[in-house]
Short mmCIF file of C-alpha atoms in Angstrom, two decimals:
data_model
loop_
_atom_site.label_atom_id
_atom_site.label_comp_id
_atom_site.label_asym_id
_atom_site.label_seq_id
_atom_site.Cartn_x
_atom_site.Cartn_y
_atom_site.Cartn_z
CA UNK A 21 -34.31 52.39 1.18
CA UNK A 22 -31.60 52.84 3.53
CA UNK A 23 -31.97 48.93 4.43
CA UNK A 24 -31.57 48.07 0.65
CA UNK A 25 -28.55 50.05 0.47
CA UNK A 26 -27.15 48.15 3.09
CA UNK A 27 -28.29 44.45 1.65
CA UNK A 28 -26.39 45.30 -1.65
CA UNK A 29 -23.56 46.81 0.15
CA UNK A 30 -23.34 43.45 2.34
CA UNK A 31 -23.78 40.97 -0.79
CA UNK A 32 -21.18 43.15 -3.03
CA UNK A 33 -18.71 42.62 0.29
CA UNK A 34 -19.53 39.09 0.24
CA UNK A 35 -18.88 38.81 -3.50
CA UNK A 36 -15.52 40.89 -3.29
CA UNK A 37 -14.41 38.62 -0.48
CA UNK A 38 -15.13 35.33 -2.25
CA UNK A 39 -13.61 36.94 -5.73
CA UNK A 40 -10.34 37.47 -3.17
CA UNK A 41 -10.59 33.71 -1.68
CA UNK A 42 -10.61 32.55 -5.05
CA UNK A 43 -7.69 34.78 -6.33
CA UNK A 44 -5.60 33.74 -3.54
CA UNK A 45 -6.49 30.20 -4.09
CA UNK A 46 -5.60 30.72 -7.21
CA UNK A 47 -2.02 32.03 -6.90
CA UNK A 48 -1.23 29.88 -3.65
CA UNK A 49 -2.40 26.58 -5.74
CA UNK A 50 0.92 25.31 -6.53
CA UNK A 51 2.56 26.20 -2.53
CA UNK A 52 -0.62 24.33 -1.42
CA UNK A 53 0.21 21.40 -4.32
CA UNK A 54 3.40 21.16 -3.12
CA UNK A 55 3.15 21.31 0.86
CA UNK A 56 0.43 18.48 0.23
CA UNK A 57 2.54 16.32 -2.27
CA UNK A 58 6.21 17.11 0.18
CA UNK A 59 3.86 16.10 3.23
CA UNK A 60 2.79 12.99 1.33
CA UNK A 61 5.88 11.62 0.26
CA UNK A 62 8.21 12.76 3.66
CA UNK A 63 5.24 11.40 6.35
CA UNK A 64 3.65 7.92 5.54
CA UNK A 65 1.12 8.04 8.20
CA UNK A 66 -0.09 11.67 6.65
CA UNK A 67 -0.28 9.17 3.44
CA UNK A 68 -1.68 6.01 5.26
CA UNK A 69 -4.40 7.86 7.28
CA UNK A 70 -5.87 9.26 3.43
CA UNK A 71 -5.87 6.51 1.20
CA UNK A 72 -6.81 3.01 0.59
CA UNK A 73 -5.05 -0.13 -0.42
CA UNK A 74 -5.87 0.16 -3.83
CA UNK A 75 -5.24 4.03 -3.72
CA UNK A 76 -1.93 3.27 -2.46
CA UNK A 77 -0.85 0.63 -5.37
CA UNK A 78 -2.08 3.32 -7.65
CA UNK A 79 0.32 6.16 -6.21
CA UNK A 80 3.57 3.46 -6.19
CA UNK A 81 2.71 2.26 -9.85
CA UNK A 82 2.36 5.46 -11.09
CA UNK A 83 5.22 7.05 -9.08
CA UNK A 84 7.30 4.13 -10.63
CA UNK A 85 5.62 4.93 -14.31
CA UNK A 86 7.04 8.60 -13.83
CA UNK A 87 10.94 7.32 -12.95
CA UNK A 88 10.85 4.77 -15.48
CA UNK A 89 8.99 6.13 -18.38
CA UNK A 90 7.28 2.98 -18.99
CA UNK A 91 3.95 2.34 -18.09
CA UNK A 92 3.71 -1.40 -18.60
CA UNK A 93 7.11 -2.19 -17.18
CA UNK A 94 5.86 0.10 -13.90
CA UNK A 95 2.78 -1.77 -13.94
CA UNK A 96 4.57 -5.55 -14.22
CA UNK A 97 7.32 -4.67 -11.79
CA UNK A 98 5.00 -3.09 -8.79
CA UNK A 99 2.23 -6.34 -9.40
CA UNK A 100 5.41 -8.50 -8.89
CA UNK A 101 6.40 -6.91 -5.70
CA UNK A 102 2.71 -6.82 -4.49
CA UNK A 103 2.46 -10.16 -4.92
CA UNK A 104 5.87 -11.23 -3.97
CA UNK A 105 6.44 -8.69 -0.74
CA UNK A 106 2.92 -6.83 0.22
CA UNK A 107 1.02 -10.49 0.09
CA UNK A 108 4.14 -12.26 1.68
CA UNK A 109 2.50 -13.28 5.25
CA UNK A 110 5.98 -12.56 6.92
CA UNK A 111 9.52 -11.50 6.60
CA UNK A 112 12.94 -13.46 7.87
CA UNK A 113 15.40 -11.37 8.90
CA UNK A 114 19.43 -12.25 9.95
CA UNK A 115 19.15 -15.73 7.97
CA UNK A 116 21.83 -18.14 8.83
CA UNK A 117 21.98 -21.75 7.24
CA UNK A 118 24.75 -24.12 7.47
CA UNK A 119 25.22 -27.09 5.53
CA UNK A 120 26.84 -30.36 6.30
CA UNK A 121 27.87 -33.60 2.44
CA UNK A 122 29.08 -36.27 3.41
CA UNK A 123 28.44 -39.66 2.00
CA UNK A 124 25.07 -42.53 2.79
CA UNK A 125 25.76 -45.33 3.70
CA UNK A 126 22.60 -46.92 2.30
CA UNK A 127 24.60 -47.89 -0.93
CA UNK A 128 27.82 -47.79 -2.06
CA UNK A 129 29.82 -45.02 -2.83
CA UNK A 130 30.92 -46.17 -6.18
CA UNK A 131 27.57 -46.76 -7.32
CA UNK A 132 25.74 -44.55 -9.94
CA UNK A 133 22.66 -44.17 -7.96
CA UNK A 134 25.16 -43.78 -4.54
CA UNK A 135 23.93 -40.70 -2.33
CA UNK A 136 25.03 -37.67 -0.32
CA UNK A 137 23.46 -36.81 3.53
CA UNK A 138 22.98 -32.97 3.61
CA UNK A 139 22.17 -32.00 7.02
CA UNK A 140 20.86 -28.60 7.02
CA UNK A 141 20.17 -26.17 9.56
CA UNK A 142 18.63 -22.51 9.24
CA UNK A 143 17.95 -20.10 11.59
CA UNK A 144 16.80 -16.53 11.49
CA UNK A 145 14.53 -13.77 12.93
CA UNK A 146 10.59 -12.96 11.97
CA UNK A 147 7.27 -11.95 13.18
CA UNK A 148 5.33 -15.06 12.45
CA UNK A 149 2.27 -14.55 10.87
CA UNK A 150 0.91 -18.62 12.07
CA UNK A 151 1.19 -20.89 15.19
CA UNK A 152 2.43 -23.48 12.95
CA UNK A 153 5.37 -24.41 10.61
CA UNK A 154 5.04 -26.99 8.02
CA UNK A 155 7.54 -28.98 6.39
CA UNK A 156 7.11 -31.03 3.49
CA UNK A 157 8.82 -33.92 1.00
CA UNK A 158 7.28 -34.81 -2.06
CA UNK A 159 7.99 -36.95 -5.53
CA UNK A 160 5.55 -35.01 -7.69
CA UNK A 161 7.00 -32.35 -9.44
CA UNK A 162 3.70 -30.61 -9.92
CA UNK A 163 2.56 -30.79 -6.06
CA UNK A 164 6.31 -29.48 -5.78
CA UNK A 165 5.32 -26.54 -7.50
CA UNK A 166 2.05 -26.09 -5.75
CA UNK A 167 3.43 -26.16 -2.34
CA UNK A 168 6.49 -23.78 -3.44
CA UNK A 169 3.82 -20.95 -4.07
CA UNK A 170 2.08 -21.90 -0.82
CA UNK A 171 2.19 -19.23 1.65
CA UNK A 172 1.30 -21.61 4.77
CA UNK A 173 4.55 -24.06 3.78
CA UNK A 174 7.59 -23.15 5.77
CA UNK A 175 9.76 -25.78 3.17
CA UNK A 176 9.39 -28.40 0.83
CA UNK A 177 11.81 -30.42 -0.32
CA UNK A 178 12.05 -32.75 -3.78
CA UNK A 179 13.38 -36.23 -4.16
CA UNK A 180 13.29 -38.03 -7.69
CA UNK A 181 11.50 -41.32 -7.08
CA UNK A 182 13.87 -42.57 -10.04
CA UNK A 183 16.45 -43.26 -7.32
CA UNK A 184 14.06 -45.92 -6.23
CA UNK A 185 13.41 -44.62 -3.35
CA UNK A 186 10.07 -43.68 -1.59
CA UNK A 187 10.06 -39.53 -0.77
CA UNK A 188 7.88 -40.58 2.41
CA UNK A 189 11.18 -42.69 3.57
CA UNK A 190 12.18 -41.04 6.79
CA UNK A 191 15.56 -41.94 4.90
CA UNK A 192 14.74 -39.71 2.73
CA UNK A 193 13.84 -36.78 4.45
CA UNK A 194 13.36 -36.30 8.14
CA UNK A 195 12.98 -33.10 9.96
CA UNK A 196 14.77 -33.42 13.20
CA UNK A 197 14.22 -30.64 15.56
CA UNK A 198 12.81 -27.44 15.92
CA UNK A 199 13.45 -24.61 18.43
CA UNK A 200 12.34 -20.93 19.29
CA UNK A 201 14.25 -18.42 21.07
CA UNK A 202 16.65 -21.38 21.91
CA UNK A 203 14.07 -23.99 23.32
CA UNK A 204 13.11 -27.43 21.50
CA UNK A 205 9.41 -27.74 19.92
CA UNK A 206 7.38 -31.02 19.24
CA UNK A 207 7.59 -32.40 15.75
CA UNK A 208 5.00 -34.15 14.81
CA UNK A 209 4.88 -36.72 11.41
CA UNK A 210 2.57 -37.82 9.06
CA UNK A 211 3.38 -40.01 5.40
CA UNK A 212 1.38 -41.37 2.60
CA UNK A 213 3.46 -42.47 -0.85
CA UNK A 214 5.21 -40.66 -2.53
CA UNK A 215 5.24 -37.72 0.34
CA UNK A 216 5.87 -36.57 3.85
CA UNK A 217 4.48 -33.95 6.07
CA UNK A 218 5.91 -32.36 9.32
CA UNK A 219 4.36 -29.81 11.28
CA UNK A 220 5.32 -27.92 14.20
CA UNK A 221 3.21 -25.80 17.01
CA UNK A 222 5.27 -22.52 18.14
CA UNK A 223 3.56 -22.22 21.27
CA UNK A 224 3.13 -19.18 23.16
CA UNK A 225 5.95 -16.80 21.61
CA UNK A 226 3.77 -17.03 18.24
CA UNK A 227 1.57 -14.79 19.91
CA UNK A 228 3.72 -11.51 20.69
CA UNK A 229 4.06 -9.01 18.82
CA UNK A 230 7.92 -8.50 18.60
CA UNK A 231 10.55 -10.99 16.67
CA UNK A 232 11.21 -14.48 17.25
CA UNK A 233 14.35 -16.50 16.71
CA UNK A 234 13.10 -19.94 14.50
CA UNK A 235 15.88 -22.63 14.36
CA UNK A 236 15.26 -25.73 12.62
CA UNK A 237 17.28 -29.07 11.03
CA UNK A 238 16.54 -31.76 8.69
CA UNK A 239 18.71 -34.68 6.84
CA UNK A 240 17.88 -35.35 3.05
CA UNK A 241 19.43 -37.53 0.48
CA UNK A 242 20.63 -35.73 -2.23
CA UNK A 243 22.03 -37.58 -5.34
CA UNK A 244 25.97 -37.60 -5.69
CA UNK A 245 25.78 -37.61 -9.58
CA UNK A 246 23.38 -34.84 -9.81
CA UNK A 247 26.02 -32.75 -8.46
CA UNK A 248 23.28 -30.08 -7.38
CA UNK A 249 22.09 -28.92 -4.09
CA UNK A 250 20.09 -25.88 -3.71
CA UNK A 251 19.18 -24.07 -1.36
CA UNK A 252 15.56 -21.53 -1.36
CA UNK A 253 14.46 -18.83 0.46
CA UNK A 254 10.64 -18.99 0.77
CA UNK A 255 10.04 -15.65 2.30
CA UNK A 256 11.21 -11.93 1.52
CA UNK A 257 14.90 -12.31 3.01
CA UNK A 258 17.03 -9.17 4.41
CA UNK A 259 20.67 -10.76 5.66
CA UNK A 260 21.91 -13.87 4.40
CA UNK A 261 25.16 -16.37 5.20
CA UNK A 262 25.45 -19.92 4.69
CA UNK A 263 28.20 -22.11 4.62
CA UNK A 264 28.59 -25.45 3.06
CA UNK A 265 30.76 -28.24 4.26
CA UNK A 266 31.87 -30.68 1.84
CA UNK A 267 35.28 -32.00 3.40
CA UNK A 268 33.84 -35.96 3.89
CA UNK A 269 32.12 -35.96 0.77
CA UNK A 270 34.71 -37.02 -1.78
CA UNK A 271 34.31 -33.48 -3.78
CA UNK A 272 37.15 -32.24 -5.33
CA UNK A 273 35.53 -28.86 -6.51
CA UNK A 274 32.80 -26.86 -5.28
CA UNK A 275 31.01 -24.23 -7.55
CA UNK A 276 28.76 -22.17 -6.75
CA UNK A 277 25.38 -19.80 -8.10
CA UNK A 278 23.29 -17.10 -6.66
CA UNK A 279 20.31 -16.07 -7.25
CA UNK A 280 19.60 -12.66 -5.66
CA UNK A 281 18.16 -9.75 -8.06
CA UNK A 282 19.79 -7.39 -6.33
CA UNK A 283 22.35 -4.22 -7.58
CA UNK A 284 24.60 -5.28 -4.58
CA UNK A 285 26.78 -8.00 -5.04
CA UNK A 286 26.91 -11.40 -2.88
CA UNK A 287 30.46 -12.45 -0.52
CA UNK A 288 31.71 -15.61 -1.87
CA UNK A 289 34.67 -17.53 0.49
CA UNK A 290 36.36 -20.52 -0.47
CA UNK A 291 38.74 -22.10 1.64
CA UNK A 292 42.16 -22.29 -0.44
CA UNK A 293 44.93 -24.09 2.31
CA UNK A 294 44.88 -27.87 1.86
CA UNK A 295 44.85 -28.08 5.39
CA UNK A 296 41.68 -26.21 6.34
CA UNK A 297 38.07 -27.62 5.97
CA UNK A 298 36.64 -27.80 2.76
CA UNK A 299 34.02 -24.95 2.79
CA UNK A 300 32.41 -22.07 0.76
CA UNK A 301 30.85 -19.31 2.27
CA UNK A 302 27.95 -17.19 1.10
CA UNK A 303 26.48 -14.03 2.66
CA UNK A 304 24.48 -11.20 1.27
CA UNK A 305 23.16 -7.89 3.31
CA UNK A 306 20.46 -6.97 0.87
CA UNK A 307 16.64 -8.22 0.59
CA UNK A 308 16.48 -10.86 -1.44
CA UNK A 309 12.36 -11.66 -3.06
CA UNK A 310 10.91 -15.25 -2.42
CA UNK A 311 12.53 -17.83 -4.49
CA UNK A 312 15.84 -16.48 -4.61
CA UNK A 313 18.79 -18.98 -3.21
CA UNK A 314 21.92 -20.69 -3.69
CA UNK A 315 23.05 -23.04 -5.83
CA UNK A 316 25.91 -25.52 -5.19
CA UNK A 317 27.46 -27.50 -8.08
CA UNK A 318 30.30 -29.81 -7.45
CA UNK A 319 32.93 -32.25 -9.41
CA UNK A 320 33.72 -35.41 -7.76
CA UNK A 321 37.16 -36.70 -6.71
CA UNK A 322 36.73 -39.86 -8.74
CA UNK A 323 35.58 -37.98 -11.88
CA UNK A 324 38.36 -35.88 -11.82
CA UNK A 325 41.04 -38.26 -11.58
CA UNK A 326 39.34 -40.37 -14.21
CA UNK A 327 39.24 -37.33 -16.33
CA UNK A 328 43.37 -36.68 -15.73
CA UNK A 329 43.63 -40.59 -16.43
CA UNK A 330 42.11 -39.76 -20.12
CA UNK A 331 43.80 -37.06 -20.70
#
């Protein structure tokens, strides 16, 4: 009897002491919530060592659902950064590009189909995510497209073939060295109509696991009456300048058009004394998505005296 006594006096303790747990549970709940939740959102790794991927595009779309109030716009906008940033295979950093117009002398100047040489030259930081850098120059506007969405393209360029010109003319487009970290890499070349292909080994530095510095130039035509040139960034972008020469090219204005969705606002520099270079400078500290770039729009010396003439 005595042992009986003591089983029920055991399992009643037990039962008081889990009834206690419980109530303590209970009223510590929304501490424990919120030490969990603060611990979460102030310590990624506590956040990265708990949850998945897909876990983790669930917690940004619906933490961006909560500050927006909008479901579907959450749900568009965070898909649009996955794809454009998470699924990016790299990132440039410190991007510097300079720009050189002046006039071909394949054809006249004075002709309608007459042509502009833009040398270009970029250089900027990143971790590459490939060996190898690929530049292309196509006349299709729908391969164009293509190889703009392709991640393994470093740049592609268009040329109209209505200028009756081939895009695999070396005239065209040519891609004329490459460095990294300051020494020269081998280009090498291939062409079939209508398009050209470069492609260039980084060597050993590709390897590492720290930041590189990629410099690289090319030449292309670009069509004087079209008075466009633009300018794309193909990879999620955080620091921007470039500057445009156009002081040989016969341009009497210069306009220009950015294209960074971004709250802060771009540094725009033109150079105002008639005795300085023509130039406009462009920088931007912010990141700036794929596709996002520069346009530069320009009025001819010759059109604008003709217009003063009719006027």
């Amino acid at each position: 009897m005595v042992f009986f006594f003591e089983l029920l006096d055991r399992e009643l303790g037990e039962q008081h002491t889990k009834e206690g747990l419980r109530e303590a549970v209970r009223a510590e709940a929304p501490a424990i919530r919120d030490a969990v939740l603060d611990a979460l959102a102030f310590d990624p790794k506590t956040l990265e060592g708990v949850a998945s991927d897909d876990h983790l595009d669930r917690v940004a779309t619906n933490a961006i659902a909560l500050r927006l109030k909008d479901n579907a716009l959450a749900n568009d906008l965070y898909a649009d950064l996955r794809d454009q940033v998470i699924h990016a295979p790299e990132r440039w950093h410190d991007v510097d590009a300079t720009v050189a117009l002046y006039p071909w002398n394949g054809r006249p100047t004075t002709a309608n189909d007459s042509m502009f040489v833009a040398t270009v030259r970029w250089e900027y930081k990143v971790r590459p995510a490939t060996s190898t850098m690929r530049f292309s120059c196509v006349s299709d506007p729908a391969e164009y497209r293509k190889l703009l969405r392709d991640q393994a393209v470093t740049s592609v360029w268009h040329f109209d073939p209505s200028s009756g010109l081939d895009a695999a003319n070396p005239e065209v487009f040519e891609l004329t060295s490459v460095t990294v970290n300051g020494k020269p890499r081998k280009v090498r070349r291939t062409e079939r109509t209508g398009a050209q292909l470069y492609t260039v080994d980084l060597g050993s530095a590709a390897h590492g696991s720290g930041e590189i510095t990629v410099a690289y130039t090319y030449r292309a035509l670009v069509l004087r009456h079209g008075h466009l040139l633009y300018l794309d960034l193909p990879r999620p972008t955080k620091g921007f300048h470039v500057q445009l020469d156009y002081g040989q090219a016969g341009i009497r204005r210069m306009n220009t058009l950015d294209f960074f969705a971004s709250s802060q606002v771009s540094r725009v520099e033109h150079s105002e004394r008639s005795d300085e270079p023509k130039t406009v400078n462009i920088g931007f500290d912010g990141w700036m998505l794929p596709r996002a770039g520069v346009a530069f729009v320009w009025v001819l010396e010759e059109e604008f005296m003709q217009l003063r003439t009719n006027l």
